[in-house]
Tab-separated table of C-alpha atoms in Angstrom:
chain	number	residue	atom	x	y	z
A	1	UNK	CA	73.684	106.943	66.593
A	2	UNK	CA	70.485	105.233	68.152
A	3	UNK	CA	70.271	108.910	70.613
A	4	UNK	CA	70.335	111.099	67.730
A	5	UNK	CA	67.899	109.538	65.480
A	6	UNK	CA	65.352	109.588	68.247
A	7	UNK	CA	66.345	112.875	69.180
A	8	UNK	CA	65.254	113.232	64.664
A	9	UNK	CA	62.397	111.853	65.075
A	10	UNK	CA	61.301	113.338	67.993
A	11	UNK	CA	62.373	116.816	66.008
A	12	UNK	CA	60.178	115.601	63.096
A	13	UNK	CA	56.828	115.341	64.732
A	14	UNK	CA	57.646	118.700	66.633
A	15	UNK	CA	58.695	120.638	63.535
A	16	UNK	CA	55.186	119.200	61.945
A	17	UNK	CA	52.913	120.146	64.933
A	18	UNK	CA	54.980	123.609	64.900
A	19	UNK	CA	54.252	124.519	61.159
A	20	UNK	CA	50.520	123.432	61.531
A	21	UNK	CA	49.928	125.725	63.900
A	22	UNK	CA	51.407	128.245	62.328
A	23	UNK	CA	49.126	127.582	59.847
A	24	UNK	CA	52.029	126.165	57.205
A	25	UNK	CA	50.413	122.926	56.255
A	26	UNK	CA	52.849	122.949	52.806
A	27	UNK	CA	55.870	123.111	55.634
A	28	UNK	CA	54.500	120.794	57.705
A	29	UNK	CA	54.031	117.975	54.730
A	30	UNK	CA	57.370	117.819	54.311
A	31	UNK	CA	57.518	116.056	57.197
A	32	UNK	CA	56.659	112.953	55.151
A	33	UNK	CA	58.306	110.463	52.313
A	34	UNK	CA	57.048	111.329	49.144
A	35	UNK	CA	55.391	108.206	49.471
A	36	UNK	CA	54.284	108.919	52.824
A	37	UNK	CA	50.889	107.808	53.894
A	38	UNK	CA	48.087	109.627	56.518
A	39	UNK	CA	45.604	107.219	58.154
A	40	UNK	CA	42.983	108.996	59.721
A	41	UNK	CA	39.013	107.955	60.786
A	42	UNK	CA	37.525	111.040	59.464
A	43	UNK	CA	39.193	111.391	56.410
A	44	UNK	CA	40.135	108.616	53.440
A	45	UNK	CA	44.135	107.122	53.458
A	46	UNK	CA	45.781	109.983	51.612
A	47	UNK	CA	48.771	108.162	50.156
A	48	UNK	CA	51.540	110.046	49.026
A	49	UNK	CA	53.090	113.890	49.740
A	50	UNK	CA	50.790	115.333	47.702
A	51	UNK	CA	47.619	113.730	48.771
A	52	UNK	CA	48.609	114.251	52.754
A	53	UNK	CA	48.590	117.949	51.724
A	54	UNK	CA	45.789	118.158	50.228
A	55	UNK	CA	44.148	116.069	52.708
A	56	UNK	CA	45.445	118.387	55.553
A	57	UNK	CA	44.383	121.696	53.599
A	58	UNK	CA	41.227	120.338	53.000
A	59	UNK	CA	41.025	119.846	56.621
A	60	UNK	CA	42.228	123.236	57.989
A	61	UNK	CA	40.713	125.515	55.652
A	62	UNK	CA	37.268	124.748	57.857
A	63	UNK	CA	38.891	126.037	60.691
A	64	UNK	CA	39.922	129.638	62.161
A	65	UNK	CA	43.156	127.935	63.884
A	66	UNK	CA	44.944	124.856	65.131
A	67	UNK	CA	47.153	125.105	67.685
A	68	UNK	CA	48.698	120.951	68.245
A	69	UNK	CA	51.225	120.157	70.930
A	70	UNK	CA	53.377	117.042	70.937
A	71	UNK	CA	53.963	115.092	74.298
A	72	UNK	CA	57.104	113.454	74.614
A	73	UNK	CA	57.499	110.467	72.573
A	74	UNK	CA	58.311	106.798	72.607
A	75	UNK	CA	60.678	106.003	69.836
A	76	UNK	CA	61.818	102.592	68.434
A	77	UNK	CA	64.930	102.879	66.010
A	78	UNK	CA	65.563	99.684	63.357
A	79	UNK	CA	68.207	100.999	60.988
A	80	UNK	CA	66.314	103.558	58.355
A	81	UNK	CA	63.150	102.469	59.538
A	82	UNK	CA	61.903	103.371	62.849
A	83	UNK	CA	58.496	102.963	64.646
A	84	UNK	CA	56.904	105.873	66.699
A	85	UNK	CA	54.017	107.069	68.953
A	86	UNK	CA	53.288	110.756	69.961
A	87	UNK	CA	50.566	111.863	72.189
A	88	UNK	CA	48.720	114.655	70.429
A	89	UNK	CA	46.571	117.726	72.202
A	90	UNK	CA	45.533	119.909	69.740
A	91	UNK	CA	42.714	122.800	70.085
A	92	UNK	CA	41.311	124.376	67.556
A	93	UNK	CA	38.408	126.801	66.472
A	94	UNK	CA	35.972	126.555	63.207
A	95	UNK	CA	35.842	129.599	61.067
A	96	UNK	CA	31.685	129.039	60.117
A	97	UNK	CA	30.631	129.275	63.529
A	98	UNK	CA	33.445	129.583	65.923
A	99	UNK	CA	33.237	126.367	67.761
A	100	UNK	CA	35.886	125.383	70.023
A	101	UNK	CA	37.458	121.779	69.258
A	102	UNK	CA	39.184	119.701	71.944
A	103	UNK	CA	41.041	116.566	70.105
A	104	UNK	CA	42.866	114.365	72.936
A	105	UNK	CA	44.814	111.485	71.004
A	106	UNK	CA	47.938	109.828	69.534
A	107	UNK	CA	49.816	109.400	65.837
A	108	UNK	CA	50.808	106.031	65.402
A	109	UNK	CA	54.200	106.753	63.228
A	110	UNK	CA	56.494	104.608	60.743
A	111	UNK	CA	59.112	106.493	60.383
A	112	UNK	CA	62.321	106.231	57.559
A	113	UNK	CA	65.609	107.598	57.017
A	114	UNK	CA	65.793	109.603	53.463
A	115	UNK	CA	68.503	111.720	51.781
A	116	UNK	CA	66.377	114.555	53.130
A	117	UNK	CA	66.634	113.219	57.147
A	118	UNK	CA	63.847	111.266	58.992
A	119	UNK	CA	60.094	111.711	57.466
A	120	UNK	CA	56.803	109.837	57.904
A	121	UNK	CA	56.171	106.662	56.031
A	122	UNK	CA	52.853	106.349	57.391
A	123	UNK	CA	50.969	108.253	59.904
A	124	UNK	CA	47.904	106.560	61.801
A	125	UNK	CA	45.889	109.356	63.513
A	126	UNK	CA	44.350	108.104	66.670
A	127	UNK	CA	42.067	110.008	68.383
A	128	UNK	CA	40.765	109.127	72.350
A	129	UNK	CA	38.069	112.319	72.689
A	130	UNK	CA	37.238	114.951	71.258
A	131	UNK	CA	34.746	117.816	72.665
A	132	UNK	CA	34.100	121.526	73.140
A	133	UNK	CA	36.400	123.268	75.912
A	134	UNK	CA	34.746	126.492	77.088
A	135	UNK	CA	38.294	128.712	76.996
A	136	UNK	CA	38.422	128.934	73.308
A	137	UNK	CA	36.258	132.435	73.008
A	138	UNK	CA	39.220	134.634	73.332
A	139	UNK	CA	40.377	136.664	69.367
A	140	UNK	CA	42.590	135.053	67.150
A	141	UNK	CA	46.016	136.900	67.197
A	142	UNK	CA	47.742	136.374	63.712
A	143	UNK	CA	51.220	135.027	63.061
A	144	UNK	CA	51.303	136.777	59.869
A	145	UNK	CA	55.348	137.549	60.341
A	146	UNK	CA	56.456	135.166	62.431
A	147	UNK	CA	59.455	133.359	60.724
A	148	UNK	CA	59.882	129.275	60.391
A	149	UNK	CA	62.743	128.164	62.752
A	150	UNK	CA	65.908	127.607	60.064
């Protein structure tokens, strides 16, 4: 049981980073409890679904894309609760000027078992740097289309 709920979990933060760059952030809420919590230093605690997603629009309507990657994670299971952390690289463009965005860092996860599967209790956004990559200049392609796994 222990291997499939980090195998869950591991599904949860990938199905999240997947749907954010698809440019889903409604999809990629669902990720968390409807009490779930976002901890982040740039933006105030957004506690509950709602407020994540709002939070997270607010966020990515600045920008042209976001394009996140997950690195494997380590995973700590303790019945329905579970404790989590995910390296993050995510790269990503601003619509008002076009500036390329580097963010190197890590989400800090509680996790817990619902009716619904595994979702975020509370998600701690760490980042380590964050800068301008020169190989962000290329267009935009849209996804307009492209179906959600499911």
């Amino acid at each position: 049981q222990e291997a499939c709920d980090v195998i869950a979990i591991n599904h949860l933060a990938v199905a999240y980073a997947e749907a954010v760059s698809r440019g889903d952030v409604a999809e990629a809420c669902m990720a968390y409890a409807e009490d779930g919590e976002l901890h982040s230093p740039t933006t105030e605690p957004a506690v509950g679904r709602d407020a994540v997603t709002a939070t997270i629009t607010a966020t990515c309507s600045t920008l042209e894309f976001v394009f996140q990657t997950v690195h494997q994670g380590l995973v700590e299971v303790d019945g329905d609760t579970a404790r989590a952390r995910f390296q993050i690289t995510e790269w990503a463009r601003r619509e008002s000027d076009s500036r390329p965005i580097q963010f190197l860092g890590f989400y800090d996860d509680v996790c817990v078992r619902t009716d619904d599967g595994w979702r975020f209790a509370r998600r701690s956004l760490v980042p380590r740097t964050m800068g301008r990559p020169e190989g962000l200049t290329g267009r935009v392609i849209s996804l307009d289309g492209m179906p959600a796994w499911g």
